[in-house]
Structure formats: C-alpha cells, structure tokens
Coordinates of C-alpha atoms in Angstrom, one line a residue:
Chain A
X4 CA 98.9 -144.3 -13.4
X5 CA 98.5 -141.3 -13.1
X6 CA 99.6 -139.0 -15.4
X7 CA 101.4 -135.3 -14.7
X8 CA 102.1 -132.5 -17.5
X9 CA 104.0 -129.1 -16.7
X10 CA 103.3 -126.4 -19.9
X11 CA 104.8 -123.1 -18.7
X12 CA 108.7 -121.4 -19.2
X13 CA 111.7 -121.4 -19.1
X14 CA 111.0 -122.4 -15.3
X15 CA 110.0 -125.7 -16.6
X16 CA 113.5 -126.4 -17.3
X17 CA 114.4 -127.7 -13.4
X18 CA 111.5 -130.4 -13.7
X19 CA 112.5 -131.0 -16.6
X20 CA 115.8 -131.5 -15.2
X21 CA 115.0 -133.3 -12.1
X22 CA 112.4 -135.8 -14.2
X23 CA 115.3 -136.9 -16.8
X24 CA 116.9 -137.9 -13.9
X25 CA 114.0 -140.8 -12.6
X26 CA 115.3 -142.9 -14.3
X27 CA 117.4 -144.5 -11.4
X28 CA 113.6 -143.6 -8.9
X29 CA 111.6 -146.0 -7.9
X30 CA 109.6 -143.6 -5.1
X31 CA 107.4 -142.0 -8.8
X32 CA 107.2 -145.6 -11.0
X33 CA 103.8 -144.8 -10.3
X34 CA 103.3 -141.8 -12.3
X35 CA 104.1 -140.3 -15.7
X36 CA 105.4 -137.0 -16.7
X37 CA 105.6 -134.7 -19.9
X38 CA 106.9 -131.3 -20.4
X39 CA 105.6 -127.8 -22.6
X40 CA 107.5 -125.2 -22.6
X41 CA 107.9 -122.5 -24.4
X42 CA 109.2 -118.2 -24.0
X43 CA 106.4 -116.3 -22.3
X44 CA 105.4 -114.2 -25.2
X45 CA 104.4 -117.3 -26.7
X46 CA 102.8 -119.0 -24.4
X47 CA 100.4 -116.0 -24.2
X48 CA 98.8 -117.3 -27.8
X49 CA 97.4 -120.4 -26.2
X50 CA 94.4 -120.8 -25.8
X51 CA 91.7 -123.8 -24.5
X52 CA 89.9 -124.9 -28.1
X53 CA 87.7 -128.3 -27.4
X54 CA 89.7 -129.8 -24.3
X55 CA 93.1 -129.0 -26.4
X56 CA 95.8 -126.3 -25.2
X57 CA 97.6 -124.7 -29.1
X58 CA 98.5 -122.0 -30.1
X59 CA 98.4 -121.2 -35.1
X60 CA 101.8 -119.0 -33.1
X61 CA 104.4 -121.4 -35.0
X62 CA 107.2 -120.7 -32.4
X63 CA 105.2 -122.0 -29.9
X64 CA 104.7 -125.4 -31.6
X65 CA 108.4 -125.6 -32.4
X66 CA 109.0 -125.1 -28.8
X67 CA 106.5 -127.4 -27.2
X68 CA 107.3 -130.2 -30.1
X69 CA 110.4 -130.2 -29.2
X70 CA 110.1 -129.7 -25.2
X71 CA 107.8 -132.2 -25.3
X72 CA 109.0 -134.8 -27.1
X73 CA 106.4 -134.7 -30.8
X74 CA 103.5 -132.8 -29.5
X75 CA 102.4 -129.6 -30.7
X76 CA 99.3 -129.3 -28.1
X77 CA 98.2 -130.5 -25.1
X78 CA 94.8 -132.9 -24.6
X79 CA 93.4 -132.1 -21.4
X80 CA 92.3 -135.5 -20.9
X81 CA 95.3 -136.7 -21.8
X82 CA 96.6 -135.8 -18.0
X83 CA 95.4 -136.2 -14.1
X84 CA 97.0 -133.2 -13.2
X85 CA 98.4 -130.2 -15.6
X86 CA 99.9 -128.4 -13.4
X87 CA 101.2 -124.8 -15.1
X88 CA 104.6 -123.2 -14.7
X89 CA 104.4 -120.0 -15.9
X90 CA 103.5 -116.2 -15.2
X91 CA 104.8 -114.2 -11.2
X92 CA 103.0 -117.6 -8.0
X93 CA 100.6 -116.1 -7.1
X94 CA 101.5 -116.0 -3.6
X95 CA 104.7 -113.9 -4.3
X96 CA 104.9 -110.9 -2.1
X97 CA 106.5 -109.4 -5.1
X98 CA 103.2 -107.4 -6.8
X99 CA 102.5 -106.2 -3.0
X100 CA 106.1 -104.3 -2.7
X101 CA 106.5 -101.2 -3.0
X102 CA 110.7 -100.2 -3.6
X103 CA 112.0 -101.8 -0.8
X104 CA 109.0 -101.9 1.1
X105 CA 105.2 -103.3 1.5
X106 CA 103.1 -100.6 2.2
X107 CA 100.1 -100.9 4.9
X108 CA 97.6 -102.1 2.2
X109 CA 93.7 -101.3 3.5
X110 CA 91.7 -104.4 2.4
X111 CA 90.5 -102.9 -0.4
X112 CA 93.4 -102.3 -2.0
X113 CA 94.7 -105.3 -1.6
X114 CA 91.7 -107.0 -3.1
X115 CA 92.3 -104.8 -6.4
X116 CA 95.8 -106.0 -6.6
X117 CA 94.8 -109.4 -5.6
X118 CA 92.2 -108.9 -9.4
X119 CA 94.5 -107.3 -11.0
X120 CA 97.2 -110.6 -10.9
X121 CA 94.0 -113.3 -10.9
X122 CA 92.9 -111.2 -14.8
X123 CA 96.2 -111.7 -15.9
X124 CA 96.5 -113.5 -19.0
X125 CA 98.3 -117.0 -17.5
X126 CA 95.3 -117.4 -15.2
X127 CA 93.3 -117.0 -16.9
X128 CA 94.4 -119.4 -19.1
X129 CA 94.4 -121.5 -15.9
X130 CA 90.7 -120.9 -15.1
X131 CA 90.3 -122.2 -18.8
X132 CA 92.2 -125.2 -19.0
X133 CA 90.5 -126.7 -15.8
X134 CA 86.7 -125.5 -16.4
X135 CA 87.5 -127.2 -20.5
X136 CA 87.3 -130.6 -18.0
X137 CA 86.4 -131.0 -14.4
X138 CA 87.9 -134.5 -14.5
X139 CA 92.5 -133.5 -15.2
X140 CA 93.5 -131.2 -11.2
X141 CA 94.7 -128.1 -13.0
X142 CA 97.4 -126.8 -10.0
X143 CA 98.7 -123.1 -11.3
X144 CA 101.9 -123.0 -8.9
X145 CA 104.1 -120.2 -10.9
X146 CA 107.9 -118.8 -10.7
X147 CA 109.8 -119.7 -7.9
X148 CA 110.5 -117.0 -5.9
X149 CA 113.9 -115.6 -6.6
X150 CA 116.7 -115.9 -4.7
X151 CA 117.3 -114.6 -1.6
X152 CA 121.0 -113.9 -2.6
X153 CA 119.5 -111.7 -5.5
X154 CA 121.4 -108.1 -4.9
X155 CA 117.7 -106.2 -5.9
X156 CA 116.2 -107.7 -2.9
X157 CA 119.1 -106.3 -0.4
X158 CA 117.4 -103.7 0.6
X159 CA 113.6 -105.3 1.4
X160 CA 115.3 -107.8 3.2
X161 CA 117.8 -105.5 5.2
X162 CA 114.1 -103.6 5.8
X163 CA 112.6 -106.8 6.6
X164 CA 114.5 -108.2 9.3
X165 CA 114.8 -104.6 10.7
X166 CA 112.3 -104.8 14.0
X167 CA 111.8 -101.0 14.6
X168 CA 111.1 -101.0 10.0
X169 CA 107.1 -102.4 10.6
X170 CA 107.9 -104.5 7.1
X171 CA 108.1 -107.5 9.0
X172 CA 104.8 -107.6 10.5
X173 CA 103.3 -105.9 7.1
X174 CA 104.8 -108.5 5.1
X175 CA 103.4 -111.5 7.2
X176 CA 100.3 -109.9 7.4
X177 CA 100.6 -109.9 3.7
X178 CA 101.6 -114.2 3.8
X179 CA 97.8 -114.4 6.1
X180 CA 95.5 -113.0 3.3
X181 CA 97.4 -114.2 0.6
X182 CA 96.8 -118.0 1.6
X183 CA 93.4 -117.5 2.7
X184 CA 92.2 -115.6 -0.4
X185 CA 94.7 -118.3 -2.5
X186 CA 92.9 -121.2 -0.4
X187 CA 89.1 -119.6 -1.8
X188 CA 90.5 -119.2 -5.2
X189 CA 90.6 -122.7 -5.5
X190 CA 88.0 -124.5 -5.7
X191 CA 87.1 -127.4 -7.7
X192 CA 89.8 -129.1 -9.9
X193 CA 91.9 -125.6 -9.8
X194 CA 94.2 -125.1 -8.1
X195 CA 97.3 -122.8 -6.7
X196 CA 99.7 -123.8 -4.9
X197 CA 102.2 -122.0 -3.1
X198 CA 106.5 -123.3 -4.4
X199 CA 107.3 -125.7 -2.3
X200 CA 107.8 -124.6 1.3
X201 CA 110.6 -126.5 1.7
X202 CA 112.9 -124.9 -0.8
X203 CA 112.4 -121.2 1.1
X204 CA 114.6 -119.1 3.2
X205 CA 113.0 -118.1 6.6
X206 CA 111.8 -115.3 6.1
X207 CA 109.8 -117.5 3.5
X208 CA 109.6 -114.7 0.6
X209 CA 112.9 -115.9 -1.2
X210 CA 114.0 -119.4 -2.5
X211 CA 117.5 -120.4 -0.3
X212 CA 120.7 -119.4 -3.5
X213 CA 121.4 -123.4 -2.9
X214 CA 118.4 -124.5 -5.5
X215 CA 119.1 -121.6 -8.2
X216 CA 123.0 -122.8 -8.1
X217 CA 123.6 -125.5 -11.2
X218 CA 120.2 -124.2 -12.8
X219 CA 120.1 -124.6 -16.3
X220 CA 118.3 -123.6 -19.2
X221 CA 118.1 -125.3 -23.0
X222 CA 119.7 -124.2 -26.3
X223 CA 117.3 -125.2 -28.7
X224 CA 120.2 -124.9 -31.5
X225 CA 122.3 -127.1 -30.3
X226 CA 119.8 -129.0 -28.7
X227 CA 121.6 -128.8 -25.5
X228 CA 122.1 -127.9 -21.5
X229 CA 123.7 -124.2 -20.7
X230 CA 124.3 -123.6 -17.2
X231 CA 121.9 -120.0 -16.4
X232 CA 124.5 -117.6 -16.1
X233 CA 125.4 -116.4 -12.4
X234 CA 123.6 -113.0 -12.2
X235 CA 120.5 -114.6 -12.7
X236 CA 118.1 -115.0 -8.7
X237 CA 114.8 -116.3 -10.9
X238 CA 115.7 -119.9 -12.6
X239 CA 116.4 -122.9 -10.2
X240 CA 118.2 -126.2 -10.3
X241 CA 117.1 -129.9 -10.7
X242 CA 117.0 -130.1 -6.7
X243 CA 114.4 -127.5 -7.1
X244 CA 113.0 -129.7 -10.1
X245 CA 112.1 -132.2 -7.6
X246 CA 110.8 -130.6 -4.6
X247 CA 108.6 -128.6 -6.5
X248 CA 107.4 -132.5 -8.2
X249 CA 107.5 -134.3 -4.1
X250 CA 105.4 -130.7 -2.9
X251 CA 102.8 -131.0 -6.1
X252 CA 102.0 -135.4 -5.4
X253 CA 102.4 -134.7 -1.6
X254 CA 99.7 -131.2 -2.5
X255 CA 97.4 -133.7 -4.8
X256 CA 97.5 -136.2 -2.5
Chain B
X10 CA 113.9 -35.8 -21.7
X11 CA 114.2 -39.2 -19.3
X12 CA 112.9 -40.3 -16.5
X13 CA 112.3 -43.5 -14.4
X14 CA 110.9 -45.4 -17.0
X15 CA 113.2 -45.0 -19.7
X16 CA 116.1 -47.1 -18.7
X17 CA 113.6 -50.3 -18.2
X18 CA 114.0 -53.8 -19.9
X19 CA 110.9 -54.2 -22.4
X20 CA 109.4 -56.6 -19.6
X21 CA 108.6 -53.6 -18.6
X22 CA 106.0 -52.4 -20.1
X23 CA 102.7 -53.8 -20.5
X24 CA 103.0 -53.4 -24.5
X25 CA 106.1 -54.7 -25.2
X26 CA 106.1 -57.2 -22.5
X27 CA 102.3 -58.9 -22.5
X28 CA 100.5 -57.7 -25.4
X29 CA 102.9 -57.3 -28.8
X30 CA 104.4 -60.3 -27.0
X31 CA 102.5 -64.1 -27.6
X32 CA 101.2 -66.2 -25.2
X33 CA 102.6 -69.3 -25.6
X34 CA 106.6 -67.5 -25.4
X35 CA 107.3 -65.8 -22.4
X36 CA 110.6 -66.7 -21.1
X37 CA 111.8 -63.8 -20.1
X38 CA 108.6 -63.8 -17.6
X39 CA 110.9 -66.0 -14.8
X40 CA 114.0 -65.4 -13.6
X41 CA 115.5 -68.5 -11.1
X42 CA 116.7 -67.5 -7.9
X43 CA 118.6 -70.5 -7.6
X44 CA 119.4 -73.3 -9.3
X45 CA 118.0 -76.9 -8.9
X46 CA 121.1 -79.0 -8.0
X47 CA 121.0 -82.8 -9.1
X48 CA 121.1 -84.3 -6.2
X49 CA 118.2 -82.5 -5.0
X50 CA 115.8 -84.5 -4.0
X51 CA 112.1 -82.8 -4.2
X52 CA 108.9 -83.2 -2.7
X53 CA 105.8 -81.8 -4.8
X54 CA 101.9 -80.7 -2.9
X55 CA 99.3 -78.1 -3.6
X56 CA 95.7 -78.3 -4.8
X57 CA 95.3 -80.0 -8.3
X58 CA 97.5 -78.2 -10.5
X59 CA 101.0 -79.6 -8.3
X60 CA 100.3 -82.5 -10.5
X61 CA 100.7 -81.6 -14.0
X62 CA 104.4 -80.1 -12.0
X63 CA 105.1 -83.3 -10.7
X64 CA 105.0 -85.0 -14.0
X65 CA 106.5 -83.0 -16.3
X66 CA 109.6 -82.6 -13.5
X67 CA 110.0 -86.2 -12.8
X68 CA 109.3 -86.2 -16.9
X69 CA 112.8 -84.8 -17.5
X70 CA 114.8 -86.6 -14.5
X71 CA 114.6 -84.0 -11.9
X72 CA 114.8 -86.4 -7.7
X73 CA 111.4 -86.1 -7.5
X74 CA 110.4 -88.4 -4.4
X75 CA 108.2 -90.3 -3.6
X76 CA 107.2 -92.2 -0.2
X77 CA 105.1 -94.0 -0.6
X78 CA 105.2 -95.6 -4.1
X79 CA 102.2 -97.6 -5.9
X80 CA 102.7 -101.6 -4.6
X81 CA 104.1 -103.2 -8.4
X82 CA 101.3 -105.5 -8.8
X83 CA 98.6 -101.9 -8.6
X84 CA 97.7 -101.7 -12.8
X85 CA 99.2 -98.1 -13.4
X86 CA 95.6 -96.9 -14.3
X87 CA 94.4 -97.9 -10.5
X88 CA 97.3 -95.5 -9.8
X89 CA 95.8 -92.2 -9.1
X90 CA 92.3 -93.6 -8.4
X91 CA 93.9 -95.0 -5.2
X92 CA 95.4 -92.4 -4.4
X93 CA 99.3 -93.1 -6.1
X94 CA 102.0 -91.8 -7.7
X95 CA 100.8 -88.0 -8.1
X96 CA 102.5 -85.8 -5.3
X97 CA 105.6 -86.8 -3.0
X98 CA 103.1 -88.7 -0.8
X99 CA 99.7 -90.5 -1.0
X100 CA 98.4 -87.2 0.7
X101 CA 95.6 -86.1 -2.2
X102 CA 95.3 -82.7 -3.2
X103 CA 96.3 -79.9 -0.6
X104 CA 95.0 -76.8 -1.2
X105 CA 95.7 -74.4 1.2
X106 CA 99.1 -73.8 3.4
X107 CA 96.5 -75.0 6.9
X108 CA 96.6 -77.9 5.6
X109 CA 99.8 -78.3 4.8
X110 CA 100.8 -76.8 8.2
X111 CA 98.7 -78.9 10.0
X112 CA 100.0 -81.8 7.8
X113 CA 103.8 -81.1 9.3
X114 CA 102.2 -80.7 12.1
X115 CA 101.4 -84.0 12.4
X116 CA 104.1 -85.5 11.0
X117 CA 107.2 -84.5 14.1
X118 CA 104.5 -84.5 16.8
X119 CA 105.3 -86.7 19.4
X120 CA 100.9 -86.3 20.7
X121 CA 99.5 -86.5 17.0
X122 CA 95.3 -87.0 17.6
X123 CA 93.0 -89.5 16.2
X124 CA 92.0 -89.0 12.6
X125 CA 88.8 -87.6 11.4
X126 CA 86.8 -90.0 9.7
X127 CA 83.8 -89.6 7.6
X128 CA 81.2 -92.9 6.8
X129 CA 79.2 -93.7 4.4
X130 CA 77.1 -97.6 3.4
X131 CA 79.3 -98.7 6.1
X132 CA 82.9 -98.3 4.8
X133 CA 85.0 -95.5 5.9
X134 CA 87.8 -92.8 5.0
X135 CA 90.2 -90.8 5.7
X136 CA 88.6 -87.3 6.1
X137 CA 92.7 -85.3 5.8
X138 CA 92.7 -87.3 2.2
X139 CA 89.2 -88.6 1.4
X140 CA 89.5 -89.7 -2.0
X141 CA 92.6 -91.8 -1.3
X142 CA 90.6 -95.0 -1.4
X143 CA 87.9 -95.0 -3.7
X144 CA 85.4 -97.0 -1.6
X145 CA 87.2 -96.3 1.6
X146 CA 88.5 -98.4 4.5
X147 CA 86.5 -101.9 5.7
X148 CA 86.4 -100.2 9.0
X149 CA 87.7 -97.6 11.7
X150 CA 90.9 -99.1 12.4
X151 CA 91.6 -99.2 8.9
X152 CA 91.6 -95.9 8.8
X153 CA 93.8 -94.9 11.7
X154 CA 96.6 -97.8 10.8
X155 CA 96.7 -96.2 7.0
X156 CA 97.5 -93.1 8.7
X157 CA 100.1 -94.0 11.2
X158 CA 101.4 -95.6 7.9
X159 CA 101.3 -92.7 6.1
X160 CA 102.8 -90.2 9.0
X161 CA 105.6 -92.7 9.5
X162 CA 107.1 -92.5 5.4
X163 CA 106.0 -88.3 5.7
X164 CA 108.3 -88.7 7.8
X165 CA 111.3 -89.4 5.8
X166 CA 110.6 -87.0 3.2
X167 CA 110.1 -84.0 5.1
X168 CA 113.2 -84.8 6.7
X169 CA 115.5 -85.8 3.7
X170 CA 113.7 -83.0 0.6
X171 CA 116.5 -80.0 -0.4
X172 CA 113.3 -78.7 -2.8
X173 CA 109.5 -78.7 -1.4
X174 CA 107.0 -77.7 -4.8
X175 CA 103.9 -76.6 -3.2
X176 CA 101.2 -74.6 -5.8
X177 CA 98.6 -72.8 -3.9
X178 CA 95.3 -73.6 -4.9
X179 CA 92.9 -71.9 -2.2
X180 CA 91.9 -69.9 0.8
X181 CA 87.7 -70.9 1.1
X182 CA 88.1 -74.5 3.8
X183 CA 86.2 -76.7 5.9
X184 CA 87.2 -76.8 9.4
X185 CA 86.6 -79.4 12.2
X186 CA 85.1 -76.8 14.9
X187 CA 86.1 -79.1 18.0
X188 CA 89.2 -80.1 17.2
X189 CA 90.9 -76.8 14.7
X190 CA 91.6 -79.5 11.1
X191 CA 90.6 -78.4 7.6
X192 CA 89.3 -80.8 4.8
X193 CA 90.3 -80.5 1.7
X194 CA 86.3 -81.0 1.0
X195 CA 83.2 -80.2 2.7
X196 CA 81.2 -82.8 4.3
X197 CA 78.6 -85.0 2.7
X198 CA 80.6 -84.9 -1.0
X199 CA 82.6 -87.8 -1.2
X200 CA 81.2 -89.3 2.9
X201 CA 80.8 -87.4 5.9
X202 CA 77.4 -86.4 5.7
X203 CA 76.4 -87.2 8.9
X204 CA 79.3 -84.6 10.0
X205 CA 78.6 -81.4 8.5
X206 CA 77.4 -80.4 12.0
X207 CA 80.4 -80.7 13.3
X208 CA 82.1 -77.9 10.3
X209 CA 82.3 -74.7 9.8
X210 CA 84.1 -72.7 6.7
X211 CA 86.5 -70.3 7.2
X212 CA 87.8 -67.9 4.0
X213 CA 91.0 -67.7 5.4
X214 CA 92.6 -64.3 5.0
X215 CA 96.4 -62.9 3.6
X216 CA 97.9 -63.0 7.4
X217 CA 96.5 -66.8 7.6
X218 CA 97.9 -68.3 4.9
X219 CA 101.4 -66.5 5.6
X220 CA 101.2 -66.7 9.1
X221 CA 100.4 -70.8 8.3
X222 CA 102.7 -71.0 5.7
X223 CA 105.5 -69.5 8.0
X224 CA 105.2 -71.9 10.7
X225 CA 105.2 -75.2 8.3
X226 CA 108.9 -73.6 7.5
X227 CA 109.4 -73.4 11.6
X228 CA 108.5 -76.5 12.0
X229 CA 111.0 -78.6 9.5
X230 CA 113.2 -75.7 9.8
X231 CA 113.5 -76.9 13.8
X232 CA 113.0 -80.8 13.3
X233 CA 115.8 -81.0 10.2
X234 CA 119.7 -80.5 10.0
X235 CA 119.9 -79.6 7.1
X236 CA 118.8 -76.5 4.6
X237 CA 115.2 -76.9 2.7
X238 CA 114.8 -74.5 -0.4
X239 CA 111.1 -73.7 -1.2
X240 CA 109.7 -72.9 -4.8
X241 CA 106.0 -71.6 -4.4
X242 CA 103.7 -71.2 -7.9
X243 CA 99.9 -70.8 -7.5
X244 CA 96.8 -72.7 -9.0
X245 CA 95.5 -70.5 -12.4
X246 CA 92.7 -73.2 -11.7
X247 CA 89.9 -71.2 -10.7
X248 CA 87.6 -72.3 -8.0
X249 CA 84.7 -74.7 -8.9
X250 CA 82.5 -73.3 -6.2
X251 CA 82.0 -70.8 -3.3
X252 CA 80.2 -71.1 0.3
X253 CA 81.6 -67.6 0.8
X254 CA 78.6 -66.2 0.0
X255 CA 79.5 -63.8 -3.2
X256 CA 79.7 -64.4 -6.7
X257 CA 82.2 -67.3 -7.5
X258 CA 84.0 -64.6 -9.6
X259 CA 84.9 -62.3 -7.0
X260 CA 85.6 -65.1 -4.3
X261 CA 88.0 -66.9 -7.1
X262 CA 89.5 -63.5 -7.7
X263 CA 89.9 -63.0 -3.7
X264 CA 91.3 -66.2 -3.3
X265 CA 94.0 -66.0 -6.0
X266 CA 94.5 -63.3 -5.2
X267 CA 95.8 -63.9 -1.6
X268 CA 97.9 -67.2 -2.7
X269 CA 99.4 -64.0 -4.7
X270 CA 100.6 -61.6 -2.5
X271 CA 101.2 -64.6 0.3
X272 CA 103.7 -66.3 -2.7
X273 CA 105.3 -63.1 -3.8
X274 CA 105.5 -61.8 0.1
X275 CA 107.7 -65.0 0.7
X276 CA 109.7 -65.1 -2.1
X277 CA 110.7 -61.5 -2.4
X278 CA 111.6 -61.7 1.0
X279 CA 114.0 -65.1 1.4
X280 CA 116.6 -66.4 0.4
X281 CA 115.1 -69.8 0.1
X282 CA 111.6 -69.4 -1.9
X283 CA 111.2 -69.0 -5.0
X284 CA 108.1 -68.2 -6.7
X285 CA 107.5 -69.7 -10.3
X286 CA 105.0 -67.6 -12.4
X287 CA 102.0 -70.7 -13.5
X288 CA 99.4 -68.6 -12.6
X289 CA 100.5 -65.6 -15.3
X290 CA 101.8 -67.9 -17.6
X291 CA 97.7 -69.4 -17.8
X292 CA 95.5 -66.5 -17.0
X293 CA 98.1 -63.9 -19.7
X294 CA 95.3 -61.8 -21.0
X295 CA 97.5 -62.9 -23.9
X296 CA 96.3 -66.2 -24.0
X297 CA 92.5 -65.1 -24.2
X298 CA 92.1 -68.1 -22.0
X299 CA 92.3 -70.3 -25.0
X300 CA 94.9 -73.1 -21.7
X301 CA 91.7 -72.7 -20.6
X302 CA 89.5 -75.7 -21.6
X303 CA 85.8 -74.7 -22.0
X304 CA 84.2 -75.6 -19.3
X305 CA 87.0 -72.3 -17.9
X306 CA 88.6 -73.8 -15.9
X307 CA 90.7 -77.1 -16.4
X308 CA 94.2 -75.8 -18.2
X309 CA 94.4 -77.3 -21.4
X310 CA 97.8 -79.3 -22.2
X311 CA 98.6 -76.4 -24.5
X312 CA 98.6 -74.1 -21.5
X313 CA 100.6 -77.0 -19.8
X314 CA 102.9 -77.1 -21.6
X315 CA 104.3 -72.9 -22.2
X316 CA 104.9 -73.1 -18.7
X317 CA 106.9 -75.9 -18.2
X318 CA 108.8 -75.2 -21.2
X319 CA 109.1 -71.6 -19.4
X320 CA 110.6 -73.2 -16.5
X321 CA 112.8 -75.3 -17.4
X322 CA 114.7 -72.8 -20.0
X323 CA 115.4 -72.3 -16.2
X324 CA 116.1 -74.8 -14.9
X325 CA 116.8 -77.9 -17.9
X326 CA 116.1 -81.0 -17.2
X327 CA 118.2 -83.6 -16.1
X328 CA 120.1 -86.0 -17.5
X329 CA 118.9 -89.7 -16.2
X330 CA 121.4 -90.8 -13.6
X331 CA 122.5 -93.9 -13.8
X332 CA 121.9 -96.1 -11.3
X333 CA 120.8 -100.2 -10.7
X334 CA 118.3 -99.8 -7.6
X335 CA 117.3 -96.5 -7.3
X336 CA 117.3 -95.1 -2.6
X337 CA 114.1 -95.7 -0.8
X338 CA 111.8 -93.3 -2.0
X339 CA 113.3 -92.7 -5.1
X340 CA 111.2 -94.1 -8.5
X341 CA 112.8 -93.9 -12.3
X342 CA 111.2 -91.4 -14.3
X343 CA 110.9 -93.6 -17.2
X344 CA 107.2 -95.3 -15.1
X345 CA 104.9 -92.2 -14.9
X346 CA 105.5 -91.6 -18.9
X347 CA 102.6 -91.4 -19.5
X348 CA 100.3 -90.0 -22.8
X349 CA 97.2 -88.9 -20.6
X350 CA 97.5 -85.6 -18.6
X351 CA 94.8 -86.5 -16.3
X352 CA 94.4 -84.8 -12.9
X353 CA 93.1 -85.7 -9.8
X354 CA 91.1 -82.7 -8.9
X355 CA 88.8 -83.2 -6.6
X356 CA 86.1 -80.0 -6.6
X357 CA 85.4 -81.4 -10.3
X358 CA 83.1 -83.7 -6.8
X359 CA 81.4 -80.3 -6.5
X360 CA 80.6 -79.6 -9.7
X361 CA 78.2 -82.9 -9.6
X362 CA 76.4 -81.4 -7.2
X363 CA 76.7 -77.8 -8.6
X364 CA 73.8 -79.2 -11.6

C-alpha cells in the first residue's frame, strides 16, 4: 500500500473532496491518502524536527487534527509520498508578470526571481522535509493556476492572444525557462511539479473554469462543506482534485 | 519718495524674502502655472534628485505612469538594483537634455541605431543605461532584445503622458565619438574600460542644453496628437567629479547655472512649461547648508520634505482613485511607500574612484 500525504492550505480541500469520493473507485485501491491542512499564516509556523512536521501553534495543531482525522503533526516516515499544496506553484508565470505584461527578462533577472521564489518559506519547508528523510518522495505542486474566467487576468489574456503584442513569445520563453529550472531543482527525492496539464486552458497559464465551478471549502465551526463564492477564481473543485491525484501518481510511477 | 521698488511684494526683497524667512517655509517661492488635473498621466525622468519627486508624487496619489513596472516576483528591495520603480520607465538616470533628446529620438525612430554595448568580465552592459542589470547581461543579444523591449514600452509612455516632469542634472557628458550618442557615465566606471578611447568629453553650453530640449519637445509634438506639458526642475546635487579640468566647485556652479538659466528661459517663454524651484529651496543660503548631508552633496530627507511641501501647497495631493484594475502602465501608489529615501545615484560610483 502506497501512502500519500497532502499537506497544505485551503487548496487541499479539492483533493480531500476527491479522496472522499474514492470509496466506489477501485482504481486507486493500492493507495492510502491522508490530508493535513491549515490556513497559510499558521502553516508558516511548521518546522521539521526529528523527522516530524510540527508546530507549537495551537490553531495549526487543531486544524491538522481536524483535517487528518486525529494527528496534530506529520510523521514523515509514515508516508511514501508527501505532496505540498501550499504557496505559489513554481510553474506559475505570475511572478514574472508586471501589470498585464510579462516584460523581457534577462537570464540574470529571471534567476533572481526564481531564487526569490525558491527562498520562500514554503519551499524552505519542502526542502527541509526532503532532507529529513531521503526515502520519502517530497513533491511541491503548490496552488492551482487561477481560473481563466478571473476578471483580474482579462487584460493579460487579451494581450496574450494579441499576436502583435510580443507577449505570447515572451510568455512561452518564460514557460520553457521555468520548466528547465524546475527540472534542475528536482533532484534526489525532491520534485517540483506543475499542476495537472489536462486542467489547464489552451494557453497553459490558467486553469479551465470548469474545474473552478462548484469548488467547496470546509467550515470548521459547523464541520460542513461550504461552496466558495462565485467570485473565487482561485479554488478548484473535486474533479480538479482527482485530476491532481492522478497526475501526481502518474508522474511518480 | 516713491520708486519702482516701493510697491513690490515682500518676497521681492532679499531681507524679507530670504534672510528673515525660515528656510523651512518658503511657500511663496512658487506659484503654479496650471493645475495638475487628476486625470493627467505623469511621466518622470531626470537625474537622481528626480527620484525623490517621482516617489513623492506617487505617494500623494498623482497618476504617475510606470510603463515598465517590476515583475511581481522580484523582491521590493531588488527593484532599484534592477532599475525598476525609479522613474516612469527603466531608463535609469537621465542627466542631460542631450540624453533625453536621444532617448526620444530613438523611441520614435523607424531605424534606431544598434545599442552601444560595454563589456566587463564576460558580461555585457547597455551603455545608455549601464546600471539596470547589476551583473550585466549574459550576451550582446540580450542587451539588444532588452533595449528593443524598453523602447517599445517608452513609446507607450511618450504617447500617453500629459505632463512630463524632468529634472536637469548635468552639463558634462561622454560622447561616443563615431555615433554621437551620449552615455550617462564615463566608460570604465561600470564597464567599458576597453572602449574608453571611443569616447570624448563634452560640457554642454547653454545653447546646447536649450536646443536639445526644444528638439525633444518638437519630436514629441510631432508624434502625439494631444498636448503635453512639462514641469522642469534643476537638481541641487553638485557634481561628484568634473572632467572639465576646472575645480569641481566652479564646474558645478557652471553646470547648475546653465541648467537653471535654460529652465528659466523655457518656463518664461512657453505656456506649457513650468519651472519648480527645488534647486533654490535646497541651496537657499538661509538654510546654511543644513539640507545637505555631511558630504555636502546628498540632499537630506528634511530638504526633500521642504521641497515637496512647497510643491504640494500649490499642487495638493489627489484623493485615491477607486479602480479594480489599473490600466496598463499605472502602478498603485500604495506599492511605493517605502520608509527609506534611498536614491540610486550613478555618481556615487565615481566617488569610489576619487578616493
């Protein structure tokens, strides 16, 4: 039985809903899934100590207990794969965006931005987790790309589709460079992985809106599922969650 | 007995206008020519002192354009290192009107010249803006591509601004002899030591400075359908060093005198040009040099505050505009609130050589 653990913030919700729907699905019988989720600001308190992801933050502990079904910490060796769903995806073009453009980026500037992303708190946690146990595959997928229907990306999308703007070529170049960099970073038991390609729109920069519709979060007070509001273009639904699981397993196979 | 001076305002006399007035409050030193409208798009450029003006305009919700904002993933403390968030474009300091003219010519040229490229330790630098990549570009091709993108963005800037704020800084420059282009720093300061023989020193005259600015204005007028106004200031920051062969004090006085005379002439003779006396405020004898740092060059925050207070008394801060997504080229002023007044001044590099 392969043991897969998802650790992250609200974006773990999509995966959790997909896992809950697996009871009639025999295709994933050889896998056991766990989830540990908390709000990002509390996740920042998590440290790796003696092979365990833990925190002194009471809110974090409560959230982990609630979302995992009983554990306030993640024992790394309990799992074969730990997948982090928190923080910006290393494949997210947004960090290279300025306004509704991706400017020309020198190699030096590109590397500076990637270094900044790599030095973020979440990637440090990912690295430390991988270092703590070489027998466990540690993966960072991060947040989904925002929905293509988000009004905030409209002007960027319009420019992207404008063949005279030059943006499409610059964006493609950035994508290729990101993939090369991610490949270089993914060494040993550490992998940075892009979101599931089948969920992306034709530009490859956004998630298809169908995977955003009907997304749900969890209300810890009432212990019920709550639909995200219609202007939430960041959270994805259980179909996306299932796609992510399949993508992760396929990449690690 | 009455005479011509009998009915003049108090500020027409040195005693009541300067020596008996606090240098912290010289509000009657400036009277605006026109109101800067809330809808006006403002471009900023000039010598390092202009960075203060740009920053304060943004902080006070003026609609200052930045057509090359930093990528969102670049840490804020790295913005200025990479030439971002200083002005309305990623052109670095523009010290002379010749540099400004040349930039505008390049922006509207159908066949711009190939970039001037310097080399240092296997890295390549855009000689016209040598400080925008701290470690230089990886190749000549990168310099060329980066510059092409930069000029494309500047076209957007110069076509859309309603008001262009320019701080005149220097009359001294270095010219690439064969192409006639000026660069902001002498070759060898940042890079290009091996190209030094291709450059010669120039100290622009009053006629040069005036003529260059007028040419720049004509090109903009020719290429844009709408009116543009200019707000000129003269940087009070003295020269770090002079290549004129004269004492740096006389060389600096010459430069500032020429620039001040040109700015004054342009303002007096053009309804679309206003002059704002930041130079006079900082160098006011009543301040007894207290607006300068111990190096007697850098302007202290206290001095900048007086300059901007005087400015905003005539051009009050604008209320924040409510938008969900700003148009291309506009950066919300909240992004630019920084506690330190750290100004990128290329000339500080010269100081290191002068030790």
